[in-house]
Structures are given as C-alpha cells and as structure tokens.
PDB file of C-alpha atoms in Angstrom:
ATOM      1  CA  MET A 951     102.781 111.307 109.824  1.00  0.00           C
ATOM      2  CA  ASP A 952     103.369 110.641 113.776  1.00  0.00           C
ATOM      3  CA  ARG A 953     101.107 108.478 115.830  1.00  0.00           C
ATOM      4  CA  ILE A 954     100.572 107.604 119.457  1.00  0.00           C
ATOM      5  CA  ILE A 955      98.821 104.222 120.127  1.00  0.00           C
ATOM      6  CA  ARG A 956      97.616 103.458 123.377  1.00  0.00           C
ATOM      7  CA  ARG A 957      95.636 100.297 122.138  1.00  0.00           C
ATOM      8  CA  GLU A 958      96.131  98.549 119.009  1.00  0.00           C
ATOM      9  CA  PRO A 959      93.240  99.195 116.416  1.00  0.00           C
ATOM     10  CA  ALA A 960      91.359  96.811 114.403  1.00  0.00           C
ATOM     11  CA  ASP A 961      92.107  96.606 110.745  1.00  0.00           C
ATOM     12  CA  TRP A 962      90.709  98.595 108.346  1.00  0.00           C
ATOM     13  CA  ARG A 963      87.950  96.082 107.543  1.00  0.00           C
ATOM     14  CA  HIS A 964      86.554  96.534 111.115  1.00  0.00           C
ATOM     15  CA  SER A 965      86.844 100.302 110.769  1.00  0.00           C
ATOM     16  CA  VAL A 966      84.591 103.267 110.564  1.00  0.00           C
ATOM     17  CA  ALA A 967      85.378 106.799 109.891  1.00  0.00           C
ATOM     18  CA  PHE A 968      83.291 109.889 110.519  1.00  0.00           C
ATOM     19  CA  THR A 969      82.830 112.878 108.299  1.00  0.00           C
ATOM     20  CA  GLY A 970      80.296 115.730 108.526  1.00  0.00           C
ATOM     21  CA  HIS A 971      79.477 119.376 108.580  1.00  0.00           C
ATOM     22  CA  ARG A 972      80.907 121.864 111.046  1.00  0.00           C
ATOM     23  CA  PRO A 973      78.476 123.565 113.356  1.00  0.00           C
ATOM     24  CA  GLN A 974      78.345 126.641 110.887  1.00  0.00           C
ATOM     25  CA  LYS A 975      76.533 124.568 108.347  1.00  0.00           C
ATOM     26  CA  LEU A 976      74.287 122.465 110.808  1.00  0.00           C
ATOM     27  CA  PRO A 977      70.733 124.088 111.118  1.00  0.00           C
ATOM     28  CA  PHE A 978      70.952 123.894 115.005  1.00  0.00           C
ATOM     29  CA  GLY A 979      74.471 125.629 114.815  1.00  0.00           C
ATOM     30  CA  PHE A 980      76.459 125.416 117.978  1.00  0.00           C
ATOM     31  CA  ASP A 981      73.244 125.091 120.146  1.00  0.00           C
ATOM     32  CA  GLU A 982      73.527 121.595 121.444  1.00  0.00           C
ATOM     33  CA  THR A 983      70.289 121.909 123.598  1.00  0.00           C
ATOM     34  CA  ASP A 984      68.308 122.529 120.435  1.00  0.00           C
ATOM     35  CA  PRO A 985      65.959 119.513 120.250  1.00  0.00           C
ATOM     36  CA  ARG A 986      67.289 119.092 116.667  1.00  0.00           C
ATOM     37  CA  CYS A 987      70.943 118.698 117.804  1.00  0.00           C
ATOM     38  CA  VAL A 988      69.749 116.325 120.718  1.00  0.00           C
ATOM     39  CA  ASP A 989      67.901 114.252 118.344  1.00  0.00           C
ATOM     40  CA  PHE A 990      70.719 114.137 115.751  1.00  0.00           C
ATOM     41  CA  LYS A 991      73.154 113.099 118.422  1.00  0.00           C
ATOM     42  CA  ARG A 992      70.814 110.175 119.597  1.00  0.00           C
ATOM     43  CA  ARG A 993      70.342 108.946 116.106  1.00  0.00           C
ATOM     44  CA  LEU A 994      74.069 109.119 115.463  1.00  0.00           C
ATOM     45  CA  CYS A 995      75.037 107.197 118.842  1.00  0.00           C
ATOM     46  CA  ASN A 996      72.203 104.620 117.747  1.00  0.00           C
ATOM     47  CA  SER A 997      73.997 104.184 114.129  1.00  0.00           C
ATOM     48  CA  ILE A 998      77.659 103.833 115.844  1.00  0.00           C
ATOM     49  CA  GLU A 999      75.916 101.142 118.254  1.00  0.00           C
ATOM     50  CA  MET A1000      74.426  99.408 115.442  1.00  0.00           C
ATOM     51  CA  MET A1001      77.943  99.416 113.518  1.00  0.00           C
ATOM     52  CA  ILE A1002      79.335  97.999 116.913  1.00  0.00           C
ATOM     53  CA  LEU A1003      76.848  95.230 116.914  1.00  0.00           C
ATOM     54  CA  GLU A1004      77.757  94.350 113.316  1.00  0.00           C
ATOM     55  CA  GLY A1005      81.244  93.819 114.338  1.00  0.00           C
ATOM     56  CA  TYR A1006      82.978  97.282 113.591  1.00  0.00           C
ATOM     57  CA  THR A1007      85.543  98.065 116.490  1.00  0.00           C
ATOM     58  CA  HIS A1008      87.655 100.852 115.387  1.00  0.00           C
ATOM     59  CA  PHE A1009      86.339 104.409 114.903  1.00  0.00           C
ATOM     60  CA  ILE A1010      88.218 107.379 113.393  1.00  0.00           C
ATOM     61  CA  SER A1011      87.341 110.908 114.011  1.00  0.00           C
ATOM     62  CA  GLY A1012      88.843 114.104 112.458  1.00  0.00           C
ATOM     63  CA  GLY A1013      88.891 115.966 115.332  1.00  0.00           C
ATOM     64  CA  ALA A1014      86.807 118.883 114.070  1.00  0.00           C
ATOM     65  CA  LEU A1015      83.943 120.725 115.516  1.00  0.00           C
ATOM     66  CA  GLY A1016      80.357 119.451 114.692  1.00  0.00           C
ATOM     67  CA  MET A1017      79.962 115.773 113.557  1.00  0.00           C
ATOM     68  CA  ASP A1018      83.571 114.660 114.460  1.00  0.00           C
ATOM     69  CA  MET A1019      83.332 115.973 117.823  1.00  0.00           C
ATOM     70  CA  TYR A1020      79.859 114.442 118.683  1.00  0.00           C
ATOM     71  CA  ALA A1021      80.834 111.062 116.894  1.00  0.00           C
ATOM     72  CA  ALA A1022      84.100 110.999 119.019  1.00  0.00           C
ATOM     73  CA  GLU A1023      82.189 111.812 122.205  1.00  0.00           C
ATOM     74  CA  ALA A1024      79.515 108.906 121.486  1.00  0.00           C
ATOM     75  CA  VAL A1025      82.151 106.446 120.575  1.00  0.00           C
ATOM     76  CA  LEU A1026      83.857 107.158 124.135  1.00  0.00           C
ATOM     77  CA  THR A1027      80.344 106.886 125.826  1.00  0.00           C
ATOM     78  CA  LEU A1028      79.545 103.568 124.100  1.00  0.00           C
ATOM     79  CA  ARG A1029      83.143 102.305 125.126  1.00  0.00           C
ATOM     80  CA  GLU A1030      81.817 102.051 128.558  1.00  0.00           C
ATOM     81  CA  GLN A1031      79.351  99.474 127.380  1.00  0.00           C
ATOM     82  CA  TYR A1032      81.660  97.916 124.708  1.00  0.00           C
ATOM     83  CA  PRO A1033      85.360  98.063 126.000  1.00  0.00           C
ATOM     84  CA  GLU A1034      86.593  96.383 122.787  1.00  0.00           C
ATOM     85  CA  ILE A1035      85.881  99.396 120.642  1.00  0.00           C
ATOM     86  CA  THR A1036      88.732 101.873 119.991  1.00  0.00           C
ATOM     87  CA  LEU A1037      88.723 105.549 118.994  1.00  0.00           C
ATOM     88  CA  GLU A1038      91.349 107.198 116.699  1.00  0.00           C
ATOM     89  CA  ILE A1039      91.743 110.983 116.321  1.00  0.00           C
ATOM     90  CA  ALA A1040      93.236 111.978 112.904  1.00  0.00           C
ATOM     91  CA  ILE A1041      94.578 115.486 113.503  1.00  0.00           C
ATOM     92  CA  PRO A1042      95.126 117.504 110.165  1.00  0.00           C
ATOM     93  CA  HIS A1043      97.796 119.716 111.796  1.00  0.00           C
ATOM     94  CA  ASP A1044      98.967 120.880 115.127  1.00  0.00           C
ATOM     95  CA  GLY A1045      97.101 124.067 115.303  1.00  0.00           C
ATOM     96  CA  GLN A1046      93.699 122.485 114.509  1.00  0.00           C
ATOM     97  CA  THR A1047      92.052 123.930 117.718  1.00  0.00           C
ATOM     98  CA  ALA A1048      94.158 127.137 118.124  1.00  0.00           C
ATOM     99  CA  LYS A1049      91.404 129.415 117.348  1.00  0.00           C
ATOM    100  CA  TRP A1050      88.543 127.718 118.990  1.00  0.00           C
ATOM    101  CA  PRO A1051      86.961 129.027 122.259  1.00  0.00           C
ATOM    102  CA  GLN A1052      88.673 127.599 125.392  1.00  0.00           C
ATOM    103  CA  SER A1053      85.680 125.480 126.210  1.00  0.00           C
ATOM    104  CA  LEU A1054      85.832 123.712 122.859  1.00  0.00           C
ATOM    105  CA  ARG A1055      89.686 123.362 123.128  1.00  0.00           C
ATOM    106  CA  ASP A1056      89.183 121.683 126.430  1.00  0.00           C
ATOM    107  CA  ARG A1057      86.597 119.474 125.140  1.00  0.00           C
ATOM    108  CA  ALA A1058      88.881 118.214 122.289  1.00  0.00           C
ATOM    109  CA  GLU A1059      91.759 117.796 124.596  1.00  0.00           C
ATOM    110  CA  ARG A1060      89.721 115.598 126.565  1.00  0.00           C
ATOM    111  CA  ILE A1061      88.721 113.525 123.716  1.00  0.00           C
ATOM    112  CA  ARG A1062      92.263 113.185 122.669  1.00  0.00           C
ATOM    113  CA  GLU A1063      93.260 112.019 126.085  1.00  0.00           C
ATOM    114  CA  GLU A1064      90.711 109.414 125.958  1.00  0.00           C
ATOM    115  CA  ALA A1065      91.436 108.315 122.401  1.00  0.00           C
ATOM    116  CA  ASP A1066      93.310 104.929 121.966  1.00  0.00           C
ATOM    117  CA  VAL A1067      95.077 106.201 118.667  1.00  0.00           C
ATOM    118  CA  ILE A1068      96.261 109.875 117.728  1.00  0.00           C
ATOM    119  CA  THR A1069      97.547 110.222 114.118  1.00  0.00           C
ATOM    120  CA  TRP A1070      98.975 113.585 113.013  1.00  0.00           C
ATOM    121  CA  ILE A1071      98.623 114.072 109.432  1.00  0.00           C
ATOM    122  CA  ALA A1072     101.059 117.157 109.259  1.00  0.00           C
ATOM    123  CA  HIS A1073     102.643 119.401 112.132  1.00  0.00           C
ATOM    124  CA  GLU A1074     102.426 122.552 109.982  1.00  0.00           C
ATOM    125  CA  TYR A1075      99.032 123.831 108.329  1.00  0.00           C
ATOM    126  CA  THR A1076      98.965 123.444 104.590  1.00  0.00           C
ATOM    127  CA  LYS A1077      96.095 123.920 101.948  1.00  0.00           C
ATOM    128  CA  ARG A1078      96.100 119.990 101.428  1.00  0.00           C
ATOM    129  CA  CYS A1079      96.235 118.976 105.167  1.00  0.00           C
ATOM    130  CA  LEU A1080      92.574 118.669 105.700  1.00  0.00           C
ATOM    131  CA  PHE A1081      92.036 116.794 102.285  1.00  0.00           C
ATOM    132  CA  ASP A1082      95.064 114.482 103.459  1.00  0.00           C
ATOM    133  CA  ARG A1083      93.546 114.103 106.716  1.00  0.00           C
ATOM    134  CA  ASN A1084      90.120 112.985 105.115  1.00  0.00           C
ATOM    135  CA  TYR A1085      91.951 110.663 102.651  1.00  0.00           C
ATOM    136  CA  TYR A1086      93.811 109.108 105.443  1.00  0.00           C
ATOM    137  CA  MET A1087      90.486 108.254 107.386  1.00  0.00           C
ATOM    138  CA  VAL A1088      88.762 107.087 104.025  1.00  0.00           C
ATOM    139  CA  SER A1089      91.676 104.966 103.197  1.00  0.00           C
ATOM    140  CA  HIS A1090      91.745 103.321 106.693  1.00  0.00           C
ATOM    141  CA  CYS A1091      88.001 102.420 107.027  1.00  0.00           C
ATOM    142  CA  SER A1092      85.637 100.039 105.409  1.00  0.00           C
ATOM    143  CA  VAL A1093      82.464 102.364 106.213  1.00  0.00           C
ATOM    144  CA  LEU A1094      82.299 106.085 106.254  1.00  0.00           C
ATOM    145  CA  LEU A1095      79.396 107.464 108.558  1.00  0.00           C
ATOM    146  CA  ALA A1096      78.446 110.782 107.285  1.00  0.00           C
ATOM    147  CA  CYS A1097      76.533 113.832 108.489  1.00  0.00           C
ATOM    148  CA  PHE A1098      75.340 115.098 105.255  1.00  0.00           C
ATOM    149  CA  ASP A1099      72.488 117.094 103.757  1.00  0.00           C
ATOM    150  CA  GLY A1100      73.796 117.633 100.338  1.00  0.00           C
ATOM    151  CA  GLN A1101      75.773 120.847 100.452  1.00  0.00           C
ATOM    152  CA  ALA A1102      78.746 121.015  98.633  1.00  0.00           C
ATOM    153  CA  GLY A1103      82.140 121.163 100.569  1.00  0.00           C
ATOM    154  CA  GLY A1104      84.606 118.907 102.347  1.00  0.00           C
ATOM    155  CA  THR A1105      81.983 116.507 103.588  1.00  0.00           C
ATOM    156  CA  ALA A1106      80.802 116.139  99.820  1.00  0.00           C
ATOM    157  CA  GLN A1107      84.197 115.325  98.768  1.00  0.00           C
ATOM    158  CA  THR A1108      85.063 112.985 101.425  1.00  0.00           C
ATOM    159  CA  ILE A1109      81.896 110.969 100.267  1.00  0.00           C
ATOM    160  CA  GLU A1110      83.006 111.121  96.821  1.00  0.00           C
ATOM    161  CA  THR A1111      86.451 109.887  97.674  1.00  0.00           C
ATOM    162  CA  ALA A1112      84.961 106.942  99.765  1.00  0.00           C
ATOM    163  CA  HIS A1113      82.783 106.046  96.843  1.00  0.00           C
ATOM    164  CA  ARG A1114      85.931 106.100  94.482  1.00  0.00           C
ATOM    165  CA  LEU A1115      87.769 103.821  96.866  1.00  0.00           C
ATOM    166  CA  GLY A1116      84.702 101.355  97.279  1.00  0.00           C
ATOM    167  CA  ARG A1117      83.897 102.315 100.818  1.00  0.00           C
ATOM    168  CA  LEU A1118      80.426 101.950 102.098  1.00  0.00           C
ATOM    169  CA  VAL A1119      78.814 105.206 102.848  1.00  0.00           C
ATOM    170  CA  THR A1120      76.118 105.451 105.542  1.00  0.00           C
ATOM    171  CA  VAL A1121      74.279 109.054 106.009  1.00  0.00           C
ATOM    172  CA  VAL A1122      72.755 110.481 109.343  1.00  0.00           C
ATOM    173  CA  ARG A1123      70.871 113.432 107.971  1.00  0.00           C
ATOM    174  CA  PRO A1124      71.440 116.527 110.527  1.00  0.00           C
ATOM    175  CA  VAL A1125      67.493 116.887 110.871  1.00  0.00           C
ATOM    176  CA  ARG A1126      64.957 114.316 110.065  1.00  0.00           C
ATOM    177  CA  ARG A1127      62.865 114.877 107.166  1.00  0.00           C
ATOM    178  CA  LYS A1128      59.245 115.587 107.751  1.00  0.00           C
ATOM    179  CA  VAL A1129      56.780 112.943 106.179  1.00  0.00           C
ATOM    180  CA  ALA A1130      53.677 114.689 104.692  1.00  0.00           C
TER     181      ALA A1130
END
C-alpha cells in the first residue's frame, strides 16, 4: 500500500467513509440533471455537513463513480466553509479509471489533485482489490455513510463488514420514499 499525505488526517474515531451504488444501479443512472439525482446530492451534502458539525473531520472515498464521486465532491465543496476537514481517496488499483469516459477520468483526477490523502490499496487489479479497498475504508472510520436501497452487491457487503467491526452505519437512500 502506498500513500500520498498532503495534510495529516484525523484518527479513525473522527473519520467517515463512503460506500454506495454506481450509477448503473441508481434510479437516475448517469443523469446528474435528473431531479432525483439533484435531490440525492443535496441530501448527501446535508448529511456530510451534519457529520462535520458533530465533530467528524476526515472523510474517505473509494474513488468510484456514483456515490464515491458525489461524496468526494461534496466534501471538497464543504471544505471551503470548513477548512479543517480532510478528504482521502482510497484507490483499489492503478487502472481504476482506465475504462471510464474522458470527462469522468478528468473529474476523478481533479478530485485526486484536491484530496489531502491518496491511498493505493494495490497497483495491479486483483479479484480482491475492491474488497480490500472497502475493508481498508471501514477499518479506518467510525461511521460508514452509505447510499443504499437494499440491493445485493459490494455496498451491502461493505455495510455488513461495518456492522461486524462495530461501526455506525448511516444510510442516505438514493430516492426518497413517498409517504402515502
């Protein structure tokens, strides 16, 4: 594991990690202009700000599309108002963004350039590197903030790991439930 540390992060007791669905599993897909996505991003930013106000100062994103990217961008926006907070990107392997469209690779690169800490879990892709990245994030936080709607997959496994390690899990649903 390699790291770049631009600003020293808080210890794990003041850290929040993010997990959540990729755009393919979100009801609004890649359409960030969809009102449901706009609402989700607003609620996500509000949740992160509440955590800052509760004393959490270090935030860890897995650098993937969807929740990870939205959360990292929210932290960077909030850092303008709360300069004490830090952002860490936990990269599962060197080629994480290689197959992404150029616009999303550029966006990920901008986030990495502004991050306070970058942690590479592995340099080469392996079948375990995503699991290892998720385990790293959960083991280095006290709260896991998840975009989750109950679907099986990596997000569900990460939430299970957080529960097993005694971490608090907070869920921001991708779409609000309608009240009858």
